[in-house]
Tab-separated table of C-alpha atoms in Angstrom:
chain	number	residue	atom	x	y	z
A	1	UNK	CA	-22.668	14.976	-0.325
A	2	UNK	CA	-22.555	12.799	2.771
A	3	UNK	CA	-19.336	13.061	4.760
A	4	UNK	CA	-17.107	9.945	4.893
A	5	UNK	CA	-17.028	8.095	8.209
A	6	UNK	CA	-14.032	6.422	9.838
A	7	UNK	CA	-13.797	3.912	12.675
A	8	UNK	CA	-10.984	4.708	15.127
A	9	UNK	CA	-9.924	1.783	17.342
A	10	UNK	CA	-7.532	2.513	20.221
A	11	UNK	CA	-7.610	1.990	23.978
A	12	UNK	CA	-5.780	5.285	24.653
A	13	UNK	CA	-8.133	8.253	24.882
A	14	UNK	CA	-5.502	10.793	23.760
A	15	UNK	CA	-4.725	8.823	20.599
A	16	UNK	CA	-8.427	8.480	19.814
A	17	UNK	CA	-8.801	12.227	20.261
A	18	UNK	CA	-5.783	13.011	18.054
A	19	UNK	CA	-7.043	10.738	15.278
A	20	UNK	CA	-10.584	12.082	15.562
A	21	UNK	CA	-9.382	15.698	15.371
A	22	UNK	CA	-7.235	14.913	12.327
A	23	UNK	CA	-10.170	13.235	10.603
A	24	UNK	CA	-12.532	16.072	11.488
A	25	UNK	CA	-10.186	18.649	9.929
A	26	UNK	CA	-10.253	16.528	6.766
A	27	UNK	CA	-14.049	16.582	6.698
A	28	UNK	CA	-14.428	13.006	7.954
A	29	UNK	CA	-16.689	11.903	10.786
A	30	UNK	CA	-15.068	9.624	13.383
A	31	UNK	CA	-16.614	6.864	15.494
A	32	UNK	CA	-14.401	5.544	18.318
A	33	UNK	CA	-13.979	2.041	19.738
A	34	UNK	CA	-11.727	0.899	22.586
A	35	UNK	CA	-11.161	-2.781	21.774
A	36	UNK	CA	-11.706	-5.545	19.215
A	37	UNK	CA	-15.152	-6.512	20.491
A	38	UNK	CA	-16.564	-2.977	20.413
A	39	UNK	CA	-15.001	-2.434	16.971
A	40	UNK	CA	-16.787	-5.511	15.604
A	41	UNK	CA	-20.050	-4.315	17.108
A	42	UNK	CA	-19.756	-0.849	15.585
A	43	UNK	CA	-18.824	-2.329	12.204
A	44	UNK	CA	-22.111	-4.185	12.311
A	45	UNK	CA	-24.074	-1.077	13.314
A	46	UNK	CA	-22.625	1.582	10.971
A	47	UNK	CA	-21.323	1.968	7.452
A	48	UNK	CA	-17.673	3.052	7.394
A	49	UNK	CA	-15.368	4.271	4.630
A	50	UNK	CA	-12.133	3.358	6.437
A	51	UNK	CA	-10.772	2.040	9.728
A	52	UNK	CA	-7.714	3.085	11.755
A	53	UNK	CA	-6.730	0.632	14.488
A	54	UNK	CA	-3.926	0.358	17.005
A	55	UNK	CA	-1.942	-2.887	16.932
A	56	UNK	CA	-2.287	-3.758	20.618
A	57	UNK	CA	-5.770	-3.736	22.121
A	58	UNK	CA	-7.034	-4.845	25.557
A	59	UNK	CA	-8.843	-7.964	24.272
A	60	UNK	CA	-6.475	-8.940	21.433
A	61	UNK	CA	-4.602	-7.265	18.609
A	62	UNK	CA	-5.498	-5.632	15.342
A	63	UNK	CA	-4.407	-8.677	13.348
A	64	UNK	CA	-7.502	-10.437	14.644
A	65	UNK	CA	-9.624	-7.457	13.653
A	66	UNK	CA	-8.055	-7.218	10.173
A	67	UNK	CA	-8.640	-10.935	9.599
A	68	UNK	CA	-12.258	-10.648	10.808
A	69	UNK	CA	-12.876	-7.635	8.556
A	70	UNK	CA	-11.702	-9.507	5.451
A	71	UNK	CA	-14.556	-11.962	6.029
A	72	UNK	CA	-17.230	-9.628	7.384
A	73	UNK	CA	-16.398	-6.088	6.185
A	74	UNK	CA	-14.119	-6.652	3.199
A	75	UNK	CA	-14.978	-3.368	1.499
A	76	UNK	CA	-13.522	-1.195	4.272
A	77	UNK	CA	-9.809	-0.238	3.982
A	78	UNK	CA	-8.070	-0.704	7.333
A	79	UNK	CA	-4.727	0.828	8.365
A	80	UNK	CA	-2.834	-0.506	11.383
A	81	UNK	CA	-0.938	1.709	13.849
A	82	UNK	CA	2.231	-0.040	15.039
A	83	UNK	CA	5.091	0.621	17.412
A	84	UNK	CA	8.122	2.236	15.765
A	85	UNK	CA	10.285	-0.266	13.917
A	86	UNK	CA	7.859	-3.186	14.200
A	87	UNK	CA	8.071	-3.967	10.486
A	88	UNK	CA	7.498	-7.726	10.802
A	89	UNK	CA	4.103	-7.278	12.441
A	90	UNK	CA	3.158	-4.608	9.913
A	91	UNK	CA	4.012	-6.963	7.037
A	92	UNK	CA	1.835	-9.634	8.627
A	93	UNK	CA	-1.046	-7.150	8.775
A	94	UNK	CA	-0.582	-6.346	5.074
A	95	UNK	CA	-0.657	-10.053	4.230
A	96	UNK	CA	-3.932	-10.417	6.113
A	97	UNK	CA	-5.458	-7.643	4.015
A	98	UNK	CA	-4.615	-4.347	5.734
A	99	UNK	CA	-4.431	-1.378	3.386
A	100	UNK	CA	-1.382	0.187	5.033
A	101	UNK	CA	0.292	0.782	8.383
A	102	UNK	CA	1.413	3.811	10.365
A	103	UNK	CA	4.349	3.800	12.787
A	104	UNK	CA	4.374	5.582	16.144
A	105	UNK	CA	5.066	8.354	16.897
A	106	UNK	CA	2.416	9.411	14.418
A	107	UNK	CA	3.488	11.558	11.482
A	108	UNK	CA	0.318	13.568	10.795
A	109	UNK	CA	1.201	14.314	7.162
A	110	UNK	CA	1.810	10.632	6.503
A	111	UNK	CA	-1.446	9.845	8.301
A	112	UNK	CA	-3.364	12.297	6.095
A	113	UNK	CA	-1.848	10.783	2.957
A	114	UNK	CA	-2.875	7.293	4.033
A	115	UNK	CA	-6.409	8.457	4.824
A	116	UNK	CA	-6.738	10.201	1.442
A	117	UNK	CA	-5.493	7.093	-0.378
A	118	UNK	CA	-7.880	4.877	1.562
A	119	UNK	CA	-10.854	7.030	0.562
A	120	UNK	CA	-9.845	6.775	-3.109
A	121	UNK	CA	-10.470	3.037	-2.959
A	122	UNK	CA	-14.186	3.730	-2.929
A	123	UNK	CA	-13.900	5.449	-6.315
A	124	UNK	CA	-12.809	2.565	-8.515
A	125	UNK	CA	-13.831	2.589	-12.141
A	126	UNK	CA	-11.702	-0.241	-13.550
A	127	UNK	CA	-13.533	-3.261	-14.956
A	128	UNK	CA	-10.928	-6.028	-14.719
A	129	UNK	CA	-13.321	-8.497	-16.329
A	130	UNK	CA	-13.336	-6.417	-19.531
A	131	UNK	CA	-9.523	-6.327	-19.720
A	132	UNK	CA	-8.707	-9.776	-18.309
A	133	UNK	CA	-10.702	-12.275	-20.354
A	134	UNK	CA	-11.741	-15.744	-19.246
A	135	UNK	CA	-14.337	-17.379	-17.011
A	136	UNK	CA	-12.372	-20.313	-15.620
A	137	UNK	CA	-11.996	-20.737	-11.831
A	138	UNK	CA	-8.336	-19.720	-12.169
A	139	UNK	CA	-9.276	-16.423	-13.853
A	140	UNK	CA	-11.884	-15.635	-11.208
A	141	UNK	CA	-9.261	-16.318	-8.535
A	142	UNK	CA	-6.802	-14.031	-10.338
A	143	UNK	CA	-9.324	-11.171	-10.561
A	144	UNK	CA	-10.095	-11.504	-6.856
A	145	UNK	CA	-6.385	-11.452	-6.055
A	146	UNK	CA	-5.875	-8.339	-8.192
A	147	UNK	CA	-8.661	-6.558	-6.308
A	148	UNK	CA	-7.159	-7.591	-2.977
A	149	UNK	CA	-3.534	-6.613	-3.599
A	150	UNK	CA	-4.606	-3.351	-5.277
A	151	UNK	CA	-5.979	-2.276	-1.888
A	152	UNK	CA	-2.592	-2.696	-0.230
A	153	UNK	CA	0.464	-0.433	-0.169
A	154	UNK	CA	2.816	-3.421	0.050
A	155	UNK	CA	5.387	-4.199	-2.664
A	156	UNK	CA	4.094	-6.938	-4.983
A	157	UNK	CA	6.019	-9.689	-6.766
A	158	UNK	CA	4.542	-11.047	-10.001
A	159	UNK	CA	6.079	-14.122	-11.659
A	160	UNK	CA	5.182	-16.389	-14.562
A	161	UNK	CA	6.195	-17.585	-18.001
A	162	UNK	CA	6.713	-15.099	-20.819
A	163	UNK	CA	3.490	-14.148	-22.571
A	164	UNK	CA	1.154	-14.971	-19.674
A	165	UNK	CA	0.073	-11.365	-19.130
A	166	UNK	CA	2.197	-10.208	-16.202
A	167	UNK	CA	2.346	-6.593	-17.406
A	168	UNK	CA	-1.420	-6.569	-18.002
A	169	UNK	CA	-1.967	-7.727	-14.419
A	170	UNK	CA	0.449	-5.053	-13.208
A	171	UNK	CA	-1.466	-2.292	-14.976
A	172	UNK	CA	-4.783	-3.632	-13.641
A	173	UNK	CA	-3.401	-3.484	-10.090
A	174	UNK	CA	-2.282	0.102	-10.681
A	175	UNK	CA	-5.604	1.147	-12.240
A	176	UNK	CA	-7.630	-0.552	-9.483
A	177	UNK	CA	-5.858	1.031	-6.523
A	178	UNK	CA	-5.584	4.443	-4.863
A	179	UNK	CA	-2.485	5.325	-6.940
A	180	UNK	CA	-4.316	5.082	-10.280
A	181	UNK	CA	-4.087	8.871	-10.820
A	182	UNK	CA	-0.316	8.812	-10.278
A	183	UNK	CA	2.356	7.857	-12.823
A	184	UNK	CA	2.936	4.288	-13.978
A	185	UNK	CA	6.704	3.944	-14.455
A	186	UNK	CA	7.819	0.715	-16.190
A	187	UNK	CA	11.522	-0.106	-16.037
A	188	UNK	CA	13.285	-2.749	-18.141
A	189	UNK	CA	15.914	-3.792	-15.611
A	190	UNK	CA	17.932	-5.722	-18.195
A	191	UNK	CA	18.470	-2.611	-20.309
A	192	UNK	CA	20.189	-0.473	-17.666
A	193	UNK	CA	24.018	-0.404	-17.864
A	194	UNK	CA	25.587	-1.701	-14.647
A	195	UNK	CA	27.568	1.504	-14.027
A	196	UNK	CA	24.398	3.638	-14.174
A	197	UNK	CA	22.050	1.499	-12.080
A	198	UNK	CA	22.313	3.373	-8.774
A	199	UNK	CA	21.967	6.727	-10.502
A	200	UNK	CA	18.932	5.542	-12.494
A	201	UNK	CA	17.084	4.079	-9.517
A	202	UNK	CA	18.015	6.554	-6.789
A	203	UNK	CA	19.091	9.696	-8.675
A	204	UNK	CA	22.127	11.877	-7.997
A	205	UNK	CA	23.223	15.418	-7.222
A	206	UNK	CA	25.110	17.664	-9.597
A	207	UNK	CA	28.848	16.990	-9.238
A	208	UNK	CA	28.379	13.661	-7.449
A	209	UNK	CA	30.643	12.020	-10.039
A	210	UNK	CA	32.370	12.856	-13.321
A	211	UNK	CA	29.731	13.706	-15.907
A	212	UNK	CA	27.009	14.583	-13.365
A	213	UNK	CA	26.366	18.077	-14.716
A	214	UNK	CA	22.901	18.457	-13.157
A	215	UNK	CA	20.651	16.926	-10.518
A	216	UNK	CA	18.811	13.786	-11.630
A	217	UNK	CA	15.583	12.437	-10.124
A	218	UNK	CA	15.703	8.664	-9.669
A	219	UNK	CA	13.079	6.289	-11.046
A	220	UNK	CA	11.770	5.519	-7.567
A	221	UNK	CA	11.076	9.226	-6.976
A	222	UNK	CA	9.573	9.602	-10.456
A	223	UNK	CA	6.971	7.022	-9.450
A	224	UNK	CA	5.985	8.956	-6.319
A	225	UNK	CA	2.194	8.701	-5.758
A	226	UNK	CA	2.089	6.083	-8.525
A	227	UNK	CA	3.568	2.682	-9.376
A	228	UNK	CA	7.146	1.628	-10.106
A	229	UNK	CA	7.141	-1.531	-12.245
A	230	UNK	CA	10.470	-3.380	-12.283
A	231	UNK	CA	10.381	-5.629	-15.342
A	232	UNK	CA	12.740	-8.647	-15.290
A	233	UNK	CA	14.195	-7.725	-11.906
A	234	UNK	CA	16.071	-11.022	-11.879
A	235	UNK	CA	18.405	-9.558	-14.521
A	236	UNK	CA	19.786	-7.056	-12.002
A	237	UNK	CA	23.026	-7.898	-10.154
A	238	UNK	CA	22.347	-9.385	-6.719
A	239	UNK	CA	23.971	-6.402	-4.986
A	240	UNK	CA	21.498	-4.022	-6.668
A	241	UNK	CA	18.563	-6.293	-5.831
A	242	UNK	CA	19.595	-6.128	-2.165
A	243	UNK	CA	19.807	-2.311	-2.260
A	244	UNK	CA	16.349	-2.055	-3.839
A	245	UNK	CA	14.878	-4.452	-1.281
A	246	UNK	CA	16.308	-2.419	1.585
A	247	UNK	CA	15.058	0.831	0.053
A	248	UNK	CA	11.502	-0.468	-0.334
A	249	UNK	CA	11.445	-2.060	3.118
A	250	UNK	CA	12.671	1.160	4.746
A	251	UNK	CA	9.933	3.183	2.998
A	252	UNK	CA	6.843	0.943	3.124
A	253	UNK	CA	4.482	3.791	2.300
A	254	UNK	CA	6.390	4.847	-0.799
A	255	UNK	CA	5.648	3.823	-4.379
A	256	UNK	CA	4.813	0.198	-5.057
A	257	UNK	CA	7.581	-1.998	-6.422
A	258	UNK	CA	5.899	-4.346	-8.853
A	259	UNK	CA	8.520	-6.890	-9.720
A	260	UNK	CA	8.371	-9.335	-12.590
A	261	UNK	CA	10.566	-12.117	-13.909
A	262	UNK	CA	10.170	-14.637	-16.677
A	263	UNK	CA	10.498	-17.774	-14.577
């Protein structure tokens, strides 16, 4: 089988070398570019399976490259390397179509996980047209949106009236993305007693409170490598919604939070 090929875009030679060595040890060929212009040129000359790009480049930033790739190389997953703590810029990259982002200093295990997930995107076997019926312009737009968000690691919010197929869309997103082999964990937020919410979502240690006779894995950890689907999240108390939002924002590469409400 032909080895996968990755495009590495960074103006620092040591970072390009580190990324190339990591890719090589994973059995992936690397092609390097130093700026946006050379990256565009190489994307036109070669076929790539993924792209890793630094945020700041000599002739622009990776947001320009991500936006250009959505129009000219939409089938290639692209992950953006950002400065530590620059969450706002990373979120903007995800909105433009980036698959994921990596914070500096680079965590090599996290980098390997992102690369492995990106390569899984080329092995999709879900036919959304067979499971999501309809040929109207709105349905075609919905299928395209499902394909797009399934390529991202960002949390996703799904809203709509009861009976419109929100859970079906959620499962299609899960089955179309790199986490399809992981668990799909649906949670009815309205059915969890208020006093047990933190324990259910985040788990607890034995002896943490009266009645905690053993360690408990939280729902968010149960969905690791898969999808956490929060059904009717609007039924949760506002304080718990805030805690969940902070947890998901602080761990952007963790399990998806697919949130749904009736209105």
